[in-house]
mmCIF file with all atom_site columns, C-alpha atoms in Angstrom:
data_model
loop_
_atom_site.group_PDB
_atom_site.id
_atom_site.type_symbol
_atom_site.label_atom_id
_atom_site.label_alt_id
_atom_site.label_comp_id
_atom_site.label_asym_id
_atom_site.label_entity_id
_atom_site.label_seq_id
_atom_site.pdbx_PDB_ins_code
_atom_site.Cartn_x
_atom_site.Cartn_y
_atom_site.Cartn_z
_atom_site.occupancy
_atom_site.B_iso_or_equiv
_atom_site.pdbx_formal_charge
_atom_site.auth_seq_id
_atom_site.auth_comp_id
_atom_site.auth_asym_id
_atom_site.auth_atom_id
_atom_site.pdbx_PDB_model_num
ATOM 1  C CA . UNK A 1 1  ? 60.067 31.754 7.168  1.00 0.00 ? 1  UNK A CA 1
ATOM 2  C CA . UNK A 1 2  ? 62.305 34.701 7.578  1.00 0.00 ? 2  UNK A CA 1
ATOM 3  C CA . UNK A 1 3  ? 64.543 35.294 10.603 1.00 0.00 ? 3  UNK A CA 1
ATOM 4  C CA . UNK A 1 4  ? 61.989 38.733 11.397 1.00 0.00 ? 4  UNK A CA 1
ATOM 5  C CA . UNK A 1 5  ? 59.057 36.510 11.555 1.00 0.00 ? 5  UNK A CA 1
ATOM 6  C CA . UNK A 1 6  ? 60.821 34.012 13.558 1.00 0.00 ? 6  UNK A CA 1
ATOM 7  C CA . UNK A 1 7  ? 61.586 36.744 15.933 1.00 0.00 ? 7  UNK A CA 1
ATOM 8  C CA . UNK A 1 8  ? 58.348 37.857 16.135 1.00 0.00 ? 8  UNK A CA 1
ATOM 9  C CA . UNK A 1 9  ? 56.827 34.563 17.098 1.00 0.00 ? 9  UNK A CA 1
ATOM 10 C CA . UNK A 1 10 ? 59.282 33.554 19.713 1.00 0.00 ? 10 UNK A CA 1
ATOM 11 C CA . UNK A 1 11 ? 58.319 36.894 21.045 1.00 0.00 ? 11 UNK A CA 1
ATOM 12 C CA . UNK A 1 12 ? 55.151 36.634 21.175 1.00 0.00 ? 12 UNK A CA 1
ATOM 13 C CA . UNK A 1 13 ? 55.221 32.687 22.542 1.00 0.00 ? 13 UNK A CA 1
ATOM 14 C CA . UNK A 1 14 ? 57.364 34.309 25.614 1.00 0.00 ? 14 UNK A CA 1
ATOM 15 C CA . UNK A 1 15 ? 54.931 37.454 25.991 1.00 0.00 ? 15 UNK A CA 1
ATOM 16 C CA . UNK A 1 16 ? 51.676 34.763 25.146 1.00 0.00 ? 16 UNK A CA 1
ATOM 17 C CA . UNK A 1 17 ? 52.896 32.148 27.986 1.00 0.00 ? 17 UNK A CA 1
ATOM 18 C CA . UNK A 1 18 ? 53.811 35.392 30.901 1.00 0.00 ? 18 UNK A CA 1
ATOM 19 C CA . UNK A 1 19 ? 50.257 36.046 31.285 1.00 0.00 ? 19 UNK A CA 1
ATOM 20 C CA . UNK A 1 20 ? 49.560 32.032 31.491 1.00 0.00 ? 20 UNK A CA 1
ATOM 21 C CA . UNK A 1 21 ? 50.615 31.582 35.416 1.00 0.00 ? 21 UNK A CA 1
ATOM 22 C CA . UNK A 1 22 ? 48.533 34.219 36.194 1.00 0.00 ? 22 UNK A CA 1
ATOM 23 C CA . UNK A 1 23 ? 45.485 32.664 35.003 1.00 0.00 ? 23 UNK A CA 1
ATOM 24 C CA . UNK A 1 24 ? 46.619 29.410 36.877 1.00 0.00 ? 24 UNK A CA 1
ATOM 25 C CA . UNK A 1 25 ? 46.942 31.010 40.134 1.00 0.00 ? 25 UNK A CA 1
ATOM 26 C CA . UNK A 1 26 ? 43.677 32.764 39.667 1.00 0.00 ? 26 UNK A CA 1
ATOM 27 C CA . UNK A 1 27 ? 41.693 29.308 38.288 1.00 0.00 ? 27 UNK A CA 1
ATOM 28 C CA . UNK A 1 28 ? 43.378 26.935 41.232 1.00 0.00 ? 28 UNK A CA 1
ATOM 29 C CA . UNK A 1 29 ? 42.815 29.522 43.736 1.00 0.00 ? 29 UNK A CA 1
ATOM 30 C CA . UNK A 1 30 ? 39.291 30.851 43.142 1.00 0.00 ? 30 UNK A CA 1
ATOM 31 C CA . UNK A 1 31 ? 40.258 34.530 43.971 1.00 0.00 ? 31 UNK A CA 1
ATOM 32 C CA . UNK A 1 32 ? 41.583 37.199 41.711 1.00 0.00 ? 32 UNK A CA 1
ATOM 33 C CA . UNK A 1 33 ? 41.293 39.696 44.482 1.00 0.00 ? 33 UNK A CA 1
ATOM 34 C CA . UNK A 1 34 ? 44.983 40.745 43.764 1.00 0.00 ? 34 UNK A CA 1
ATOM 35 C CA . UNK A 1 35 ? 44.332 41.445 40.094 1.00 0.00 ? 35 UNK A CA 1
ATOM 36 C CA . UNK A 1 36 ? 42.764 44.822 39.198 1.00 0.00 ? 36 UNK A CA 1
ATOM 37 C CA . UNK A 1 37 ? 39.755 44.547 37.320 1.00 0.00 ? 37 UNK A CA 1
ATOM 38 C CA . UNK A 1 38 ? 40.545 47.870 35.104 1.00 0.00 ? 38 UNK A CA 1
ATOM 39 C CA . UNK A 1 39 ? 44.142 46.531 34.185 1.00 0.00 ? 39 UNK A CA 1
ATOM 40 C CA . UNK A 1 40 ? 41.771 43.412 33.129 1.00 0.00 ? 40 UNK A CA 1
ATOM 41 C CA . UNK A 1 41 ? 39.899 45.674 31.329 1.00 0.00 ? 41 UNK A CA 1
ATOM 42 C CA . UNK A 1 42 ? 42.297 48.094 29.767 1.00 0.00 ? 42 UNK A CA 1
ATOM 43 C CA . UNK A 1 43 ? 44.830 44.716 29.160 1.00 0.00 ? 43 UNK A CA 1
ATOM 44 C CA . UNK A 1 44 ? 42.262 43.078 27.424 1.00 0.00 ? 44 UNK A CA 1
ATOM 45 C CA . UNK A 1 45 ? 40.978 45.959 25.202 1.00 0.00 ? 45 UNK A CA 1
ATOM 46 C CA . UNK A 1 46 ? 44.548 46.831 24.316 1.00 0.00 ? 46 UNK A CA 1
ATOM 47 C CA . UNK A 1 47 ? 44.991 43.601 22.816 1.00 0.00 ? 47 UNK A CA 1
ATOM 48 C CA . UNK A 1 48 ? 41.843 42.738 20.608 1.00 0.00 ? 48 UNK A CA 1
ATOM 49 C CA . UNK A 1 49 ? 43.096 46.361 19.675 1.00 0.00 ? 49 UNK A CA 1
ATOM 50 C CA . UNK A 1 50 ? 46.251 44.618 18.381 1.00 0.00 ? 50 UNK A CA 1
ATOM 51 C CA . UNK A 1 51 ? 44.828 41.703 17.123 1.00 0.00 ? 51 UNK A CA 1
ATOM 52 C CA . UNK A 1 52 ? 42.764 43.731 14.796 1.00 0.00 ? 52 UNK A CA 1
ATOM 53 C CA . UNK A 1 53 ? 45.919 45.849 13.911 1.00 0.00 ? 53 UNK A CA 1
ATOM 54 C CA . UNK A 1 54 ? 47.852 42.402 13.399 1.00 0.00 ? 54 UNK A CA 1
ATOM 55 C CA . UNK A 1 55 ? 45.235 41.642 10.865 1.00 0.00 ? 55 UNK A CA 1
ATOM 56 C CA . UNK A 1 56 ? 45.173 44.422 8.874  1.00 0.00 ? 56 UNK A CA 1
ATOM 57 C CA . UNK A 1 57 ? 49.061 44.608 8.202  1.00 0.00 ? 57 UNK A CA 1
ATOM 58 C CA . UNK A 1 58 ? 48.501 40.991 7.907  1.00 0.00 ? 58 UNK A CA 1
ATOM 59 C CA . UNK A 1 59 ? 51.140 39.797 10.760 1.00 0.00 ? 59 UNK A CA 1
ATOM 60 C CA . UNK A 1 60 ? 51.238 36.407 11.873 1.00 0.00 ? 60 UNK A CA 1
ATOM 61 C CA . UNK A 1 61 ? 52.997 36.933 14.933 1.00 0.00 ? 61 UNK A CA 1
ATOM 62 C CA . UNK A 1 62 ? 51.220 39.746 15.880 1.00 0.00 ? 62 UNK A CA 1
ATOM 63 C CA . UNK A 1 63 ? 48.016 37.933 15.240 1.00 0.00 ? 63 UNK A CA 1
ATOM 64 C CA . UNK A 1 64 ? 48.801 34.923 16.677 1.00 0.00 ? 64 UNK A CA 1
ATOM 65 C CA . UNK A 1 65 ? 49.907 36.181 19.715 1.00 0.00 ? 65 UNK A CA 1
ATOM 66 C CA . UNK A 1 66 ? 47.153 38.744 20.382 1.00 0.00 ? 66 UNK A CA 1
ATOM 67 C CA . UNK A 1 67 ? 44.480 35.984 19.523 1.00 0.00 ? 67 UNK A CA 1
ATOM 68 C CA . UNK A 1 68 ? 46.043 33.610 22.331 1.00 0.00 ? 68 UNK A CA 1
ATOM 69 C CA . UNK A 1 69 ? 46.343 36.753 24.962 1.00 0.00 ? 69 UNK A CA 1
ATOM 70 C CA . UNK A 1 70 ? 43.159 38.145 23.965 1.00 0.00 ? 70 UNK A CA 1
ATOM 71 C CA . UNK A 1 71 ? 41.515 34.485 25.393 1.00 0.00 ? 71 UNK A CA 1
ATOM 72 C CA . UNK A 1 72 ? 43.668 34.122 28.230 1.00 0.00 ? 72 UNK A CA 1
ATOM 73 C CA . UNK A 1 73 ? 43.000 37.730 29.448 1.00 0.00 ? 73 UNK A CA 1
ATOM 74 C CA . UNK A 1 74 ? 39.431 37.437 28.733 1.00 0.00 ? 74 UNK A CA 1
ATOM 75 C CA . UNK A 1 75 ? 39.026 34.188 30.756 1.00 0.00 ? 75 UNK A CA 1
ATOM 76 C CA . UNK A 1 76 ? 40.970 36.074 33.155 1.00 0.00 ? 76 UNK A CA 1
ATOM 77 C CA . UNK A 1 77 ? 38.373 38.310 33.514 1.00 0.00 ? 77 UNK A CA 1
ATOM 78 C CA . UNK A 1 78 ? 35.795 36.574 33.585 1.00 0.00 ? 78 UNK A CA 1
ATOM 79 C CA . UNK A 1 79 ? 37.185 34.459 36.195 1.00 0.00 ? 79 UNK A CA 1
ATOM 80 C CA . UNK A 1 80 ? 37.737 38.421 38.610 1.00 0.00 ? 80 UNK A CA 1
ATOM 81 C CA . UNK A 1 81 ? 34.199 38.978 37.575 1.00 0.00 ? 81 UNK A CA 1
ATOM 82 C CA . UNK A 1 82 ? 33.104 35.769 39.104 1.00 0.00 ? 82 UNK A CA 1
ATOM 83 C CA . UNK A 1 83 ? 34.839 34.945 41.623 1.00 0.00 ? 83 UNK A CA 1
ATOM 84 C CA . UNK A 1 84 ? 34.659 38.821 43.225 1.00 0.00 ? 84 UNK A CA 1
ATOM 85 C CA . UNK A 1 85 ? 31.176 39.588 42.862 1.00 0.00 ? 85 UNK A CA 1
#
């Protein structure tokens, strides 16, 4: 592995694991009233939209990390969706 890919994938474990106490406050606390449901939106669309862009130029980082946010901003939410309505 090359010291660029290694780069990329510690940057994307630190950028991956930000969003990650978010979800745990949101999941303990059974309110995502603070969170904005179109930066859920728009944060979640951006990223499948670099997932697919990680696969076609065939990045691992970039694929790996978009794959992991793309769940943990979708379960996000999902959890907005349910607990707000």
């Amino acid at each position: 592995m090359d010291a660029v890919t290694l780069l990329g994938l510690v940057a994307a474990a630190l950028t991956t694991t930000a969003f990650l106490p978010q979800l745990l406050k949101t999941w303990r606390s059974k309110s995502a009233k603070d969170v904005s449901l179109w930066m859920l939106i728009t944060f979640s669309t951006g990223v499948f939209l670099w997932l697919i862009y990680g696969v076609y130029i065939q990045s691992l980082p970039v694929i790996i990390a978009n794959s992991v946010t793309f769940v943990l901003s979708s379960i996000n939410l999902i959890l907005k969706i349910r607990y707000e309505s």
